[in-house]
Amino acid sequence: EVQLVESGGGLVQPGGSLRLSCAASGFTFDDYAMNWVRQAPGKGLEWVSTIEWNGGSTYYAESMKGRFTISRDNAKNTLYLQMNSLRPEDTAVYSCNTTWKSRTFWGQGTQVTVSS
């Protein structure tokens, strides 16, 4: 079965940094694009970033450009999101997902809280 497990969230001060990880199993990780999505308190889902199967192309939502970096280590079946210059409005549950055999699979999410 497909499994995605996020980690690395926590409490950080404005301007700080965190690196999130998403450990994948149950599918051929290096055949599929991966995504990060977030949901802030009281708000809907917001797309954060996408990386193609081999890491050759990356895409970011406008508010994340220059601050966040998506990457993947296919040898370790792991997706990463490096977050710098964090702002209070970045506070959200961050989840990774992928579409495999026409179905979208999600991890449980990891909480990021940016506050002084």
mmCIF file of C-alpha atoms in Angstrom:
data_model
loop_
_atom_site.group_PDB
_atom_site.id
_atom_site.type_symbol
_atom_site.label_atom_id
_atom_site.label_comp_id
_atom_site.label_asym_id
_atom_site.label_seq_id
_atom_site.Cartn_x
_atom_site.Cartn_y
_atom_site.Cartn_z
ATOM 1 C CA GLU A 1 0.000 0.000 0.000
ATOM 2 C CA VAL A 2 1.036 3.582 -0.590
ATOM 3 C CA GLN A 3 2.257 5.307 2.550
ATOM 4 C CA LEU A 4 3.443 8.884 3.037
ATOM 5 C CA VAL A 5 4.730 10.071 6.405
ATOM 6 C CA GLU A 6 5.608 13.721 7.019
ATOM 7 C CA SER A 7 7.930 14.963 9.731
ATOM 8 C CA GLY A 8 9.968 18.017 10.686
ATOM 9 C CA GLY A 9 7.275 20.474 11.699
ATOM 10 C CA GLY A 10 7.321 22.455 14.902
ATOM 11 C CA LEU A 11 7.303 25.893 16.480
ATOM 12 C CA VAL A 12 9.644 28.487 14.990
ATOM 13 C CA GLN A 13 10.046 32.249 15.353
ATOM 14 C CA PRO A 14 9.370 34.586 12.432
ATOM 15 C CA GLY A 15 12.381 34.629 10.137
ATOM 16 C CA GLY A 16 13.400 31.136 11.164
ATOM 17 C CA SER A 17 13.777 27.964 9.129
ATOM 18 C CA LEU A 18 12.499 24.394 9.090
ATOM 19 C CA ARG A 19 13.045 21.412 6.827
ATOM 20 C CA LEU A 20 10.114 19.079 6.316
ATOM 21 C CA SER A 21 10.477 15.480 5.172
ATOM 22 C CA CYS A 22 8.044 13.062 3.546
ATOM 23 C CA ALA A 23 9.004 9.389 3.633
ATOM 24 C CA ALA A 24 7.338 7.370 0.875
ATOM 25 C CA SER A 25 6.738 3.649 0.448
ATOM 26 C CA GLY A 26 4.458 1.249 -1.420
ATOM 27 C CA PHE A 27 5.059 2.568 -4.931
ATOM 28 C CA THR A 28 7.886 3.298 -7.329
ATOM 29 C CA PHE A 29 8.789 6.670 -5.879
ATOM 30 C CA ASP A 30 11.046 7.804 -8.707
ATOM 31 C CA ASP A 31 8.276 7.354 -11.318
ATOM 32 C CA TYR A 32 5.976 10.013 -9.859
ATOM 33 C CA ALA A 33 5.813 13.725 -9.276
ATOM 34 C CA MET A 34 5.368 14.801 -5.659
ATOM 35 C CA ASN A 35 3.591 17.775 -4.117
ATOM 36 C CA TRP A 36 3.444 19.774 -0.913
ATOM 37 C CA VAL A 37 0.101 21.265 0.109
ATOM 38 C CA ARG A 38 -0.831 23.192 3.250
ATOM 39 C CA GLN A 39 -3.952 24.125 5.172
ATOM 40 C CA ALA A 40 -3.925 27.128 7.495
ATOM 41 C CA PRO A 41 -6.352 27.427 10.421
ATOM 42 C CA GLY A 42 -9.857 28.141 9.138
ATOM 43 C CA LYS A 43 -8.772 28.079 5.501
ATOM 44 C CA GLY A 44 -8.871 25.648 2.605
ATOM 45 C CA LEU A 45 -6.085 23.694 0.992
ATOM 46 C CA GLU A 46 -3.329 25.692 -0.675
ATOM 47 C CA TRP A 47 -0.834 24.263 -3.137
ATOM 48 C CA VAL A 48 2.750 24.931 -2.077
ATOM 49 C CA SER A 49 5.134 23.200 -4.478
ATOM 50 C CA THR A 50 5.611 20.381 -6.992
ATOM 51 C CA ILE A 51 8.677 18.441 -8.105
ATOM 52 C CA GLU A 52 8.830 16.170 -11.143
ATOM 53 C CA TRP A 53 9.755 12.502 -10.928
ATOM 54 C CA ASN A 54 13.493 12.983 -11.286
ATOM 55 C CA GLY A 55 13.736 16.367 -9.600
ATOM 56 C CA GLY A 56 14.479 18.079 -12.892
ATOM 57 C CA SER A 57 11.637 20.602 -12.690
ATOM 58 C CA THR A 58 10.194 22.385 -9.678
ATOM 59 C CA TYR A 59 7.234 24.722 -9.243
ATOM 60 C CA TYR A 60 6.181 27.055 -6.427
ATOM 61 C CA ALA A 61 3.232 29.147 -5.396
ATOM 62 C CA GLU A 62 4.062 32.842 -5.708
ATOM 63 C CA SER A 63 4.244 33.569 -1.981
ATOM 64 C CA MET A 64 6.795 30.777 -1.481
ATOM 65 C CA LYS A 65 9.199 31.676 -4.282
ATOM 66 C CA GLY A 66 12.620 32.583 -2.970
ATOM 67 C CA ARG A 67 11.839 31.260 0.513
ATOM 68 C CA PHE A 68 10.952 27.578 0.047
ATOM 69 C CA THR A 69 12.896 24.892 -1.818
ATOM 70 C CA ILE A 70 11.481 21.495 -2.767
ATOM 71 C CA SER A 71 13.828 18.574 -3.384
ATOM 72 C CA ARG A 72 13.845 14.791 -3.401
ATOM 73 C CA ASP A 73 16.265 11.963 -2.773
ATOM 74 C CA ASN A 74 15.028 9.078 -4.886
ATOM 75 C CA ALA A 75 17.595 6.697 -3.409
ATOM 76 C CA LYS A 76 15.978 7.275 -0.007
ATOM 77 C CA ASN A 77 12.360 7.557 -1.244
ATOM 78 C CA THR A 78 12.135 10.892 0.537
ATOM 79 C CA LEU A 79 10.723 14.307 -0.377
ATOM 80 C CA TYR A 80 11.874 17.508 1.335
ATOM 81 C CA LEU A 81 10.711 21.079 1.761
ATOM 82 C CA GLN A 82 13.266 23.587 3.031
ATOM 83 C CA MET A 83 11.459 26.618 4.439
ATOM 84 C CA ASN A 84 13.367 29.834 5.147
ATOM 85 C CA SER A 85 12.302 33.330 6.194
ATOM 86 C CA LEU A 86 9.159 31.938 7.743
ATOM 87 C CA ARG A 87 6.228 34.242 8.430
ATOM 88 C CA PRO A 88 3.262 33.889 10.800
ATOM 89 C CA GLU A 89 1.007 33.406 7.779
ATOM 90 C CA ASP A 90 2.976 30.242 6.951
ATOM 91 C CA THR A 91 1.399 28.596 9.989
ATOM 92 C CA ALA A 92 -0.426 25.529 8.670
ATOM 93 C CA VAL A 93 -0.524 21.767 8.484
ATOM 94 C CA TYR A 94 1.795 20.728 5.662
ATOM 95 C CA SER A 95 1.063 17.514 3.765
ATOM 96 C CA CYS A 96 2.728 15.679 0.916
ATOM 97 C CA ASN A 97 0.788 13.857 -1.771
ATOM 98 C CA THR A 98 1.120 11.968 -5.025
ATOM 99 C CA THR A 99 -1.222 10.473 -7.616
ATOM 100 C CA TRP A 100 -0.689 6.755 -8.223
ATOM 101 C CA LYS A 101 -2.951 4.565 -10.379
ATOM 102 C CA SER A 102 -5.423 7.454 -10.746
ATOM 103 C CA ARG A 103 -5.755 7.895 -6.972
ATOM 104 C CA THR A 104 -4.302 10.654 -4.824
ATOM 105 C CA PHE A 105 -2.594 9.607 -1.610
ATOM 106 C CA TRP A 106 -1.870 11.853 1.354
ATOM 107 C CA GLY A 107 0.266 11.733 4.426
ATOM 108 C CA GLN A 108 -1.073 12.655 7.861
ATOM 109 C CA GLY A 109 0.515 16.107 7.765
ATOM 110 C CA THR A 110 2.931 17.919 10.047
ATOM 111 C CA GLN A 111 2.126 21.109 11.963
ATOM 112 C CA VAL A 112 4.210 24.228 11.351
ATOM 113 C CA THR A 113 3.630 27.139 13.723
ATOM 114 C CA VAL A 114 5.418 30.460 13.172
ATOM 115 C CA SER A 115 5.099 32.696 16.209
ATOM 116 C CA SER A 116 7.180 34.841 18.536
#
